[in-house]
PDB file of C-alpha atoms in Angstrom:
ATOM      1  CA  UNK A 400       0.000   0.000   0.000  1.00  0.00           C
ATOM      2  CA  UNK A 401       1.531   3.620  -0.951  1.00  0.00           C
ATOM      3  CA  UNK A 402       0.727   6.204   1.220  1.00  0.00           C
ATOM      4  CA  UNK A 403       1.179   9.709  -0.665  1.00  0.00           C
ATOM      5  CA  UNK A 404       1.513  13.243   0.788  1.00  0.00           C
ATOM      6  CA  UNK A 405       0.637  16.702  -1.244  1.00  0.00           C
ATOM      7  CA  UNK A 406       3.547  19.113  -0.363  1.00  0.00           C
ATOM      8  CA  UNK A 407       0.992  20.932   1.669  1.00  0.00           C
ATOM      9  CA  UNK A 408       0.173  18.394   3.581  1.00  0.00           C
ATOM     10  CA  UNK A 409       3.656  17.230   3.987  1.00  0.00           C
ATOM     11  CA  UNK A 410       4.254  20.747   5.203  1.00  0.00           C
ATOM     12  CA  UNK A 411       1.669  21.000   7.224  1.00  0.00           C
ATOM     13  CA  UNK A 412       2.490  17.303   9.032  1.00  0.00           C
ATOM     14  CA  UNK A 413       6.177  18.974   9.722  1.00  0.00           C
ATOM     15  CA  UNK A 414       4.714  22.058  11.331  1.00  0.00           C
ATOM     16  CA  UNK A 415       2.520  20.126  13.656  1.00  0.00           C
ATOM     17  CA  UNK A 416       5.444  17.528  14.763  1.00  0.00           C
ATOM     18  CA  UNK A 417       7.728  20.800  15.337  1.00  0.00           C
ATOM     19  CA  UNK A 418       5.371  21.939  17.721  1.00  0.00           C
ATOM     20  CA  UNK A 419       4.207  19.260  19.369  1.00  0.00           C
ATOM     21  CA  UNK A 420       7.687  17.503  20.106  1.00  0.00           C
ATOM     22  CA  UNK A 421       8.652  20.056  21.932  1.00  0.00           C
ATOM     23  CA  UNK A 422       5.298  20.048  24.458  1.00  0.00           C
ATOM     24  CA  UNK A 423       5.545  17.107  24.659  1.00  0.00           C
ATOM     25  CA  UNK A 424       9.133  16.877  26.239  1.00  0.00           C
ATOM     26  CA  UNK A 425       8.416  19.873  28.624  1.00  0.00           C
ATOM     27  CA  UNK A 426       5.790  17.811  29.626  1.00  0.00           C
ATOM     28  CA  UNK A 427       7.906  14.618  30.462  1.00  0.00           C
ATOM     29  CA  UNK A 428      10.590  16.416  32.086  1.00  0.00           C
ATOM     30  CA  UNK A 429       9.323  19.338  34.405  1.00  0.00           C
ATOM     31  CA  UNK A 430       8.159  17.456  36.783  1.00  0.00           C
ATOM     32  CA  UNK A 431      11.383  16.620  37.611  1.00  0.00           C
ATOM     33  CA  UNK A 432      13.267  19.580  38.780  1.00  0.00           C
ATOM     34  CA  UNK A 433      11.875  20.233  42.216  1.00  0.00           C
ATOM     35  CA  UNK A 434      13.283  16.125  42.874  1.00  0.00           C
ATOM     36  CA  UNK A 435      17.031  18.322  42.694  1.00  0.00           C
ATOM     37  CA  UNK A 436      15.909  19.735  46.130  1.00  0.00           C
ATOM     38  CA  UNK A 437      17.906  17.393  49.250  1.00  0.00           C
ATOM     39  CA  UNK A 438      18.286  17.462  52.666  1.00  0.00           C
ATOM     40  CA  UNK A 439      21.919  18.985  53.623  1.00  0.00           C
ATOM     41  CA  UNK A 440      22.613  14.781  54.370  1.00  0.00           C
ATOM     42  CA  UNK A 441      22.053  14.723  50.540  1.00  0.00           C
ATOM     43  CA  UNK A 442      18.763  12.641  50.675  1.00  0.00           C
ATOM     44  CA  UNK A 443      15.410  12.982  48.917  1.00  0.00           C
ATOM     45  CA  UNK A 444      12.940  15.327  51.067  1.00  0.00           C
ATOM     46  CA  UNK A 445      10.222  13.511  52.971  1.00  0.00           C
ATOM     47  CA  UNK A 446       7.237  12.820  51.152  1.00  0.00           C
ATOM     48  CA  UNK A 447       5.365  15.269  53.105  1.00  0.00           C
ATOM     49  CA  UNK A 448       7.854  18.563  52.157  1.00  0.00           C
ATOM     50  CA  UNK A 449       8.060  17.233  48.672  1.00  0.00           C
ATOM     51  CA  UNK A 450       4.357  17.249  48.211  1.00  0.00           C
ATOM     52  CA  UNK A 451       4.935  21.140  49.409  1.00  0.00           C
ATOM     53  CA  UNK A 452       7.546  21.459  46.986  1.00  0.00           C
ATOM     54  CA  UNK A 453       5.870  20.087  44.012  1.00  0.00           C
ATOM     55  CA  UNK A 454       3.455  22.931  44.205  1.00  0.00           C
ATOM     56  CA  UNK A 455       6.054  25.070  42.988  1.00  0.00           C
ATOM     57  CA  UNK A 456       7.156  23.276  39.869  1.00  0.00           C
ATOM     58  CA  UNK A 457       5.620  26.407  37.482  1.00  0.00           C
ATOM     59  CA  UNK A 458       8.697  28.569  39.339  1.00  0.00           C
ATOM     60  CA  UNK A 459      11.808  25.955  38.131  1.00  0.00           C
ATOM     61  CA  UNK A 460      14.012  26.706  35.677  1.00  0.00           C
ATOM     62  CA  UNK A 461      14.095  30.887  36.343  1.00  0.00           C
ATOM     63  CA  UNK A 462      16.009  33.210  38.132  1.00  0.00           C
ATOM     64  CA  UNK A 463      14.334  35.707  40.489  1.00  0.00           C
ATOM     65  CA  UNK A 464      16.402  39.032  40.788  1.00  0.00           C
ATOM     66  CA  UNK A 465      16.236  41.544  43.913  1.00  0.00           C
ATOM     67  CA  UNK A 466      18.444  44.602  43.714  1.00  0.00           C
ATOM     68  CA  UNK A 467      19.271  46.789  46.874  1.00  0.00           C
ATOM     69  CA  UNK A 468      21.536  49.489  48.430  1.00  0.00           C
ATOM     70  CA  UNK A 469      22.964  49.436  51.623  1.00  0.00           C
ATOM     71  CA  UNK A 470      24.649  52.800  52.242  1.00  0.00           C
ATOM     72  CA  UNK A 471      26.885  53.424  49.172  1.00  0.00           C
ATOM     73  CA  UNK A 472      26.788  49.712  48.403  1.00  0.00           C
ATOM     74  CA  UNK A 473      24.264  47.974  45.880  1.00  0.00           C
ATOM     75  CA  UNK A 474      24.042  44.278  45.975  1.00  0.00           C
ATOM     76  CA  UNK A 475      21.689  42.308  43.206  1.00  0.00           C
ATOM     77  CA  UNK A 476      20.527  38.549  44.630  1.00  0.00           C
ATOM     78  CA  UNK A 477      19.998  35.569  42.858  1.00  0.00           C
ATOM     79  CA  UNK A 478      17.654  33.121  42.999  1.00  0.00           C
ATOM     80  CA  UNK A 479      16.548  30.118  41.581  1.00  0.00           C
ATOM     81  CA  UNK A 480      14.309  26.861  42.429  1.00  0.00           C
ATOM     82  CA  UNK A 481      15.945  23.732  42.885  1.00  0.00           C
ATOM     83  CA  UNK A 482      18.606  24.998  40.010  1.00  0.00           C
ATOM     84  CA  UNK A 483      21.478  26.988  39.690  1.00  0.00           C
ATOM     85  CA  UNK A 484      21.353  30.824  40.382  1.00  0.00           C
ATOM     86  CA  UNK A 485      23.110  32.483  37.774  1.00  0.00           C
ATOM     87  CA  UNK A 486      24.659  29.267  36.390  1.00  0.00           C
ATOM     88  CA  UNK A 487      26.724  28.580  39.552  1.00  0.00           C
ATOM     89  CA  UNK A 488      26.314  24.649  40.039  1.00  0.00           C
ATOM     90  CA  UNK A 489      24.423  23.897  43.516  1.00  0.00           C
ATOM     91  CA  UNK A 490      23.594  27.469  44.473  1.00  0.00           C
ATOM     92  CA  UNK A 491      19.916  28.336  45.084  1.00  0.00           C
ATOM     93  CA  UNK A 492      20.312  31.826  46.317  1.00  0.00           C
ATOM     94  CA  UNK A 493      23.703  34.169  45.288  1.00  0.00           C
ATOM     95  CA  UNK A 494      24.589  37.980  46.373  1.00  0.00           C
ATOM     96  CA  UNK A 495      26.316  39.537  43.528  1.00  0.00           C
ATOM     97  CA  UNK A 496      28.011  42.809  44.698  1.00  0.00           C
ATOM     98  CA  UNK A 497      27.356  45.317  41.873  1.00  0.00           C
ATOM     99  CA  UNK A 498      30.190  48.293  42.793  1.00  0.00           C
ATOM    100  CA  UNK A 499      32.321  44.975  42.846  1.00  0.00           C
ATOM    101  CA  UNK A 500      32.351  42.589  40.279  1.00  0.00           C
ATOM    102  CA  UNK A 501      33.800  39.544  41.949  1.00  0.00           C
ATOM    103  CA  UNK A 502      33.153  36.262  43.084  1.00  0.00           C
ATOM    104  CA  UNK A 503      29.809  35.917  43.785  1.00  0.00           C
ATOM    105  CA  UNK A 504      28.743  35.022  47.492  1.00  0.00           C
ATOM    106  CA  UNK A 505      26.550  31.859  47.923  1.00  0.00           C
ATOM    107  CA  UNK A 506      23.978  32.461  50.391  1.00  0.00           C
ATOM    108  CA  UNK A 507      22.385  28.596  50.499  1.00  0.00           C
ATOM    109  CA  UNK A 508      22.741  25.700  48.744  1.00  0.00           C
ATOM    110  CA  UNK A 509      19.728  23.968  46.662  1.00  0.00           C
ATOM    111  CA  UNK A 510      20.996  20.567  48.217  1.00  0.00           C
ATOM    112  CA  UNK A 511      20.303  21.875  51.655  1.00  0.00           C
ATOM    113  CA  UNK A 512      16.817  22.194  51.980  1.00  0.00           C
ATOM    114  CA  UNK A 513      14.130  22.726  54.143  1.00  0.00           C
ATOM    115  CA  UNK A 514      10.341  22.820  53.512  1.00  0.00           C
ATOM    116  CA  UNK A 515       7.775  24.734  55.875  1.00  0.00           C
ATOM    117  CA  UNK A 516       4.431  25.450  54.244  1.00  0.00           C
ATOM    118  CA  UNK A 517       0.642  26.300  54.886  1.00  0.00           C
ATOM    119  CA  UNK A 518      -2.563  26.555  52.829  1.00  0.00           C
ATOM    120  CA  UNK A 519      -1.234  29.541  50.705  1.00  0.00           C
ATOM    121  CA  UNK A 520       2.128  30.201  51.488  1.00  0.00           C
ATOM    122  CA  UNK A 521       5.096  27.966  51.733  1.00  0.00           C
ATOM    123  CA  UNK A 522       8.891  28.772  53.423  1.00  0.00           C
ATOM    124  CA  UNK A 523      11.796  27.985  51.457  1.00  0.00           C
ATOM    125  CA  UNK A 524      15.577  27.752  53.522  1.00  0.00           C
ATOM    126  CA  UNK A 525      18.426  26.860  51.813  1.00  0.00           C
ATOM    127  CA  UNK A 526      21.697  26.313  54.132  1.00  0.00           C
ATOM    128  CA  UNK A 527      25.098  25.529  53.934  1.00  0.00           C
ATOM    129  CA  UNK A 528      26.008  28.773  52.018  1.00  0.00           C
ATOM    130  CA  UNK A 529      29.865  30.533  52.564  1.00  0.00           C
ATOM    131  CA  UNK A 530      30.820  31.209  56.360  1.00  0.00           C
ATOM    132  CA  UNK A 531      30.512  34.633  57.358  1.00  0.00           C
ATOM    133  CA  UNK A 532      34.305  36.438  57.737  1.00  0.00           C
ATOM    134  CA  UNK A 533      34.121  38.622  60.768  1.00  0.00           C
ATOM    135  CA  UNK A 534      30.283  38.386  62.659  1.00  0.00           C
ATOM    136  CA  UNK A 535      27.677  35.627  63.204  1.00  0.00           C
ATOM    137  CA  UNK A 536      30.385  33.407  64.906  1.00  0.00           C
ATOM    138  CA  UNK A 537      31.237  32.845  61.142  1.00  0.00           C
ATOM    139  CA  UNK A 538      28.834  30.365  60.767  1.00  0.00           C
ATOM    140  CA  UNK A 539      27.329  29.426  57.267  1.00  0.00           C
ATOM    141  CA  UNK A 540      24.744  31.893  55.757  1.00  0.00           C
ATOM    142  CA  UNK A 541      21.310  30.726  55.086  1.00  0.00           C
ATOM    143  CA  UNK A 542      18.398  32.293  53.065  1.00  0.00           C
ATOM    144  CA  UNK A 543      14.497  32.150  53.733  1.00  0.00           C
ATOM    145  CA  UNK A 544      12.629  32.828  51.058  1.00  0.00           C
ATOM    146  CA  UNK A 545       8.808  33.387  52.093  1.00  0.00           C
ATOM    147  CA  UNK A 546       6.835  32.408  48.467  1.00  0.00           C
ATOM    148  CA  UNK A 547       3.132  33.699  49.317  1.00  0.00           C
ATOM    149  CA  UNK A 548      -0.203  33.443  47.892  1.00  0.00           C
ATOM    150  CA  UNK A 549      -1.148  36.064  45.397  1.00  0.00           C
ATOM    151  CA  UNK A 550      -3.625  35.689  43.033  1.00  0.00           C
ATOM    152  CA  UNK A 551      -2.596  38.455  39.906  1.00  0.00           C
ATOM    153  CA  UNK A 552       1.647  38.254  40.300  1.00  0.00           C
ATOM    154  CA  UNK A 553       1.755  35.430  38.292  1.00  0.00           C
ATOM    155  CA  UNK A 554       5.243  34.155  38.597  1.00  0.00           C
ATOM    156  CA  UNK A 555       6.132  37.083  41.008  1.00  0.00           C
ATOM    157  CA  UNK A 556       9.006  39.263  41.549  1.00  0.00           C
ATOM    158  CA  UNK A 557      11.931  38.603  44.010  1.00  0.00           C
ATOM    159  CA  UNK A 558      12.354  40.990  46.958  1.00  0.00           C
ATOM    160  CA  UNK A 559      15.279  41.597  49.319  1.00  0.00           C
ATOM    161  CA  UNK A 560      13.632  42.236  52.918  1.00  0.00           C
ATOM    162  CA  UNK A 561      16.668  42.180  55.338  1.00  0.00           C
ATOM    163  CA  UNK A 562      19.622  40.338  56.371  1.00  0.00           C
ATOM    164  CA  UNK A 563      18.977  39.147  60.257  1.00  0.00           C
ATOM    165  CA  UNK A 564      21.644  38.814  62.504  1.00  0.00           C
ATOM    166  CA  UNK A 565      21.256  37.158  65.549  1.00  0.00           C
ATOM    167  CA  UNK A 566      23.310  35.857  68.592  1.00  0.00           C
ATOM    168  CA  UNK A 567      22.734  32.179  67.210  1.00  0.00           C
ATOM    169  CA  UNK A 568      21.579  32.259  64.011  1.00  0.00           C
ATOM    170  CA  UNK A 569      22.165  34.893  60.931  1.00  0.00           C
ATOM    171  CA  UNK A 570      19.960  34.376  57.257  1.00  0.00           C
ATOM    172  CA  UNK A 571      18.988  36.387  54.333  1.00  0.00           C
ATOM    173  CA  UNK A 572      14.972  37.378  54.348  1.00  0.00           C
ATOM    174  CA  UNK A 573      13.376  37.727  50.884  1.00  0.00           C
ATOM    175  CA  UNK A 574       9.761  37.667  49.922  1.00  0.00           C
ATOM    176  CA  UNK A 575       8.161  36.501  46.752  1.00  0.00           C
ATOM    177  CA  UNK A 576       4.605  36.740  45.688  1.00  0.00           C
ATOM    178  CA  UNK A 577       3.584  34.043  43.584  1.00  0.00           C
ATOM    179  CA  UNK A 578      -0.189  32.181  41.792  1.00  0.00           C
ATOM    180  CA  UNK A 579       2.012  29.138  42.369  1.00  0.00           C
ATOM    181  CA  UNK A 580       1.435  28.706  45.873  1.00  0.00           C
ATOM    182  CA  UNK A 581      -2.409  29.829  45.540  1.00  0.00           C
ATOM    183  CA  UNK A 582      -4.967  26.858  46.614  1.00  0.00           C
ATOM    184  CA  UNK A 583      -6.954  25.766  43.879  1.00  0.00           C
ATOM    185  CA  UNK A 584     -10.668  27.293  43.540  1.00  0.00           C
ATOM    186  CA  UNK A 585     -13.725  24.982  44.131  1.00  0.00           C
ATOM    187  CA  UNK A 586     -15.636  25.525  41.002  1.00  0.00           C
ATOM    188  CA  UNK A 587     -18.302  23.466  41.719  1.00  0.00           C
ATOM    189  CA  UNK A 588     -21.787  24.416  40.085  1.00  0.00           C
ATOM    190  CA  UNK A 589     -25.194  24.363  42.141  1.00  0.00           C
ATOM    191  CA  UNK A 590     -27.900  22.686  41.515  1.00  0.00           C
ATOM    192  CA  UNK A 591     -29.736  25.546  40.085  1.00  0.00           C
ATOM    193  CA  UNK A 592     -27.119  26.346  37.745  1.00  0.00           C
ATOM    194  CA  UNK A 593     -26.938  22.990  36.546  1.00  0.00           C
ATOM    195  CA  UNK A 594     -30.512  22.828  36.020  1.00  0.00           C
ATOM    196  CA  UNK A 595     -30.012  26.094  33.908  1.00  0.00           C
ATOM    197  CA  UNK A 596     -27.459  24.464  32.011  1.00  0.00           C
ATOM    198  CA  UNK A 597     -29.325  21.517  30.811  1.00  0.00           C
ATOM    199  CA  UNK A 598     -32.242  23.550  30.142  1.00  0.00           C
ATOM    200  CA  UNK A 599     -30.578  26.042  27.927  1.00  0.00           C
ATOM    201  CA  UNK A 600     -28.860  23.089  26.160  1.00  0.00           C
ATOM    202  CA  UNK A 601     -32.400  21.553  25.716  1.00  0.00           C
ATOM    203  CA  UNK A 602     -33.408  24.377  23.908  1.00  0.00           C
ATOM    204  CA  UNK A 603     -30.487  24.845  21.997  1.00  0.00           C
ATOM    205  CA  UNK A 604     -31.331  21.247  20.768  1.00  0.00           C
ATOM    206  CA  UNK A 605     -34.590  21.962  19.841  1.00  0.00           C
ATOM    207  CA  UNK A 606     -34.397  25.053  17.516  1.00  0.00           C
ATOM    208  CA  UNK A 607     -30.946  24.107  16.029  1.00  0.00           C
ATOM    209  CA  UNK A 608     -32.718  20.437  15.287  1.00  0.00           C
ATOM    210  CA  UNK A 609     -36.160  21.987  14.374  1.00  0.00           C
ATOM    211  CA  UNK A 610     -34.768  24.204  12.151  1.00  0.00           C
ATOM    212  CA  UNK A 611     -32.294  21.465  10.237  1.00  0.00           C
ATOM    213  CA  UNK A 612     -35.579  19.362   9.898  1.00  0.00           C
ATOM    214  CA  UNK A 613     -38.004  22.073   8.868  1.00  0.00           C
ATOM    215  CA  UNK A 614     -35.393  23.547   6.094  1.00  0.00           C
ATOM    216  CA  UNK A 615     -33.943  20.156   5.295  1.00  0.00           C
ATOM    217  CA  UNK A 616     -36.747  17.346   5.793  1.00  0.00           C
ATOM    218  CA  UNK A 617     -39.684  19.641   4.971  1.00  0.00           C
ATOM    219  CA  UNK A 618     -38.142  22.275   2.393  1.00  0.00           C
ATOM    220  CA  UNK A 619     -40.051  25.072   4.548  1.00  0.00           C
ATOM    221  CA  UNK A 620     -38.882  28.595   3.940  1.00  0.00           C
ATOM    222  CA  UNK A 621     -38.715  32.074   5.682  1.00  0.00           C
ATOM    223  CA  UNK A 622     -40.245  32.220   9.380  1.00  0.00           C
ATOM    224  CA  UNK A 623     -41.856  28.555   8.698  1.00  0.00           C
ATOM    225  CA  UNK A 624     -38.199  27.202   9.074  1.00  0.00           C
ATOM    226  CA  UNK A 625     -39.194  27.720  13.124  1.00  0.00           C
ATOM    227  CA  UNK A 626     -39.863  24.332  14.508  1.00  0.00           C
ATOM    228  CA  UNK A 627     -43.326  24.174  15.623  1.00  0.00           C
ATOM    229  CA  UNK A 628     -44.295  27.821  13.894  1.00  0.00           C
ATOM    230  CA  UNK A 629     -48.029  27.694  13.890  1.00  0.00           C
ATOM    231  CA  UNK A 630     -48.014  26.552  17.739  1.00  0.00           C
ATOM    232  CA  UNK A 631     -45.391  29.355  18.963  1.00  0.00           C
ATOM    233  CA  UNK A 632     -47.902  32.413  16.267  1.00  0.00           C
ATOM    234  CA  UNK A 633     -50.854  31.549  18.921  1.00  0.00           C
ATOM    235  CA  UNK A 634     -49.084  30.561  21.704  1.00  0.00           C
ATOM    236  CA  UNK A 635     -49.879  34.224  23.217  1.00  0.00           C
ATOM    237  CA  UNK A 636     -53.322  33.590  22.368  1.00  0.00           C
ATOM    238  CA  UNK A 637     -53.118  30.294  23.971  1.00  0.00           C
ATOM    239  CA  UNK A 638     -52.104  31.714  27.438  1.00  0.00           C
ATOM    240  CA  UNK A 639     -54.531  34.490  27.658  1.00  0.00           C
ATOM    241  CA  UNK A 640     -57.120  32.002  27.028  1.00  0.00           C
ATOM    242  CA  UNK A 641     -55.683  29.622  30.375  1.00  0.00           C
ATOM    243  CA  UNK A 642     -55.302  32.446  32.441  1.00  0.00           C
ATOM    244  CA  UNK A 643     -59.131  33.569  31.675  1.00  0.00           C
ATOM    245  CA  UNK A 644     -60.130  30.407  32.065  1.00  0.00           C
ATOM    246  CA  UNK A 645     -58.097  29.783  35.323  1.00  0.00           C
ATOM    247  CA  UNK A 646     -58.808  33.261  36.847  1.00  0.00           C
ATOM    248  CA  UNK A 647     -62.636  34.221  35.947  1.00  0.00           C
ATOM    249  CA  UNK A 648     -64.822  34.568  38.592  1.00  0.00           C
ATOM    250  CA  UNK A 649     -68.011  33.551  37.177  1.00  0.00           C
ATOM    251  CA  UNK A 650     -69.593  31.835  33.896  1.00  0.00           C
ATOM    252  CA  UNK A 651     -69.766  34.152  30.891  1.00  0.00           C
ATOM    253  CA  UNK A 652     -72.733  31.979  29.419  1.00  0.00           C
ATOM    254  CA  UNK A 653     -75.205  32.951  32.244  1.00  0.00           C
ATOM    255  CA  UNK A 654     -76.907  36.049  31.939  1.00  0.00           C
ATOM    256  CA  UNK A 655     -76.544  38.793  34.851  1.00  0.00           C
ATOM    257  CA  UNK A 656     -79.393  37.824  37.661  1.00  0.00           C
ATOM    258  CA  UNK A 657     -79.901  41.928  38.253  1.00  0.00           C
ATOM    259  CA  UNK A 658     -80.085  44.633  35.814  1.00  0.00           C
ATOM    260  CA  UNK A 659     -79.555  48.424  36.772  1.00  0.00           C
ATOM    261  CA  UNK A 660     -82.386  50.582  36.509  1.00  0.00           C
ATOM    262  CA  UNK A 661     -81.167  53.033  34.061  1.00  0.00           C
ATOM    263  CA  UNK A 662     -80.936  56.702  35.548  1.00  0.00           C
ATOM    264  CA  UNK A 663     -82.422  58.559  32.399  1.00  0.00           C
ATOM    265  CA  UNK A 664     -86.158  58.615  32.122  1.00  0.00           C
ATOM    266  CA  UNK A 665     -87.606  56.790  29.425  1.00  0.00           C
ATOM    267  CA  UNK A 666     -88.861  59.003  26.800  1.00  0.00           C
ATOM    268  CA  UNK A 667     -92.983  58.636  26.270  1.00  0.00           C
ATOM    269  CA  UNK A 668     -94.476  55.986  23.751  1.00  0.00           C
ATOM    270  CA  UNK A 669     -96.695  57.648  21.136  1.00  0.00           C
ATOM    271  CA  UNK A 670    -100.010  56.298  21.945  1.00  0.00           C
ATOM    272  CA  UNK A 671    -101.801  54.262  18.884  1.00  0.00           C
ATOM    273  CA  UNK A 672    -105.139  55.169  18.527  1.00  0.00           C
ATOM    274  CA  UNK A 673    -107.920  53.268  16.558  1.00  0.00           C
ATOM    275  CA  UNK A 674    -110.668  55.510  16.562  1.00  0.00           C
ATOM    276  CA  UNK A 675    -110.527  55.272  12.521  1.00  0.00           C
ATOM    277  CA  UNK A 676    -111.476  51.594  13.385  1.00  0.00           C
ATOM    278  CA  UNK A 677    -114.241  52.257  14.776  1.00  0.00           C
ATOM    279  CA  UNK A 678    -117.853  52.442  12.638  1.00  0.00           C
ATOM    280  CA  UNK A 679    -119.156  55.655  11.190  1.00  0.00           C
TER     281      UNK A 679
END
């Protein structure tokens, strides 16, 4: 058997596979990348922070940039989820000193993570970044990055809030407003509205059908096309006639028992005579 093609529907075939391959292995593959999230012991998260995490699969695979001055210094942070800030393997969260270009600082590490979330928001913490030189008993930073709940942000912008220090424990604050994190809306329809539903498809059904038949089946033209045409032209009729008959108050056929006495006075009768009758 020979199966031929038409150049434009050779074309055509090409254009559709171009497209579609490439769905179709963004499909396969992103829900992968929040699995590149570990524990600092370099294991897989408990099922419970990875069902957090996979909530936030639309916000893999892009950096989130804050930018901010402190004094005559300007610092731009990185971030990325479960990937590589800036391209720097195993860094989730960088500070890039702008009046400075060099090395950039990791804050925390991707594969040091920790999961803390609620209804609509979920905490991010990424340890084991570069020890502090001179303050925080030159431990290793940390970032917390609070990912809340907003409906129109979309995939949100990155914001610096603070750097904490504290006699035990120093981290980087930011803030990022995300849909991602939003719970999904219960769209379910009442029983009213479903009854709506069917009964506008019903009609729907009716005149789309009626009129097929009546222009198809019966070869009717102009307004007669409208199923059921002669019933709908007296159907006003119809229902003034039920209500009269459902709302009268007494018989129409009978005649009234009482008659007014008219308030005019009756004009006088000529009176016949028959003397002409009478013999001469």
């Amino acid at each position: 058997m020979k199966v031929c093609l038409s150049p434009s529907g050779g074309l055509f075939l090409l254009w559709t596979l171009a497209v579609l391959l490439p769905l179709c292995g963004t499909g396969v593959y992103a829900s992968d990348n929040t699995k590149n999230c570990k524990l600092s012991s370099d294991k897989d998260l408990p099922p419970s922070e990875q069902e957090i995490l996979s909530r936030l699969e639309p916000l893999t695979k892009k950096d989130f940039r804050a930018t901010t001055k402190v004094d005559k210094a300007s610092y731009t942070y990185v971030f990325q989820l479960c990937g590589d800030a800036a391209g720097v393997p195993g860094a989730g969260v960088l500070q890039m000193d702008n009046s400075n270009m060099t090395k950039p600082v990791i804050i925390g590490m991707y594969n040091a993570t920790q999961l803390i979330g609620g209804s609509d928001w979920v905490m991010l913490i990424y340890r084991s970044g570069e020890h502090y030189d001179n303050h925080c008993n030159n431990e290793m930073r940390q970032a917390m990055v609070m990912i809340s709940c907003s409906s129109t942000a979309g995939m949100g912008q990155l914001e610096a809030i603070r750097e904490e220090y504290r006699p035990h424990e120093c981290f980087y604050l930011f803030e990022l407003d995300s849909s991602a994190v939003c719970p999904a809306l219960d769209s379910r329809l009442s029983t009213g509205s479903v009854i709506l539903i069917i009964g506008f498809c019903l009609v729907a059904v009716y005149l789309i059908g009626g009129f097929l038949y009546q222009r198809l089946i019966v070869g009717a033209k102009g307004m007669e096309q409208f199923p059921n045409y002669a019933f709908w032209v007296e159907f006003g009729n119809l229902v003034a006639d039920g209500c009269d008959f459902m709302c009268r108050s007494r018989n129409r056929e009978e005649p009234p028992a009482y008659r007014g006495v008219a308030t005019e006075p009756l004009e006088d009768e000529p009176e016949e005579r028959d003397d002409h009758l009478l013999p001469m």
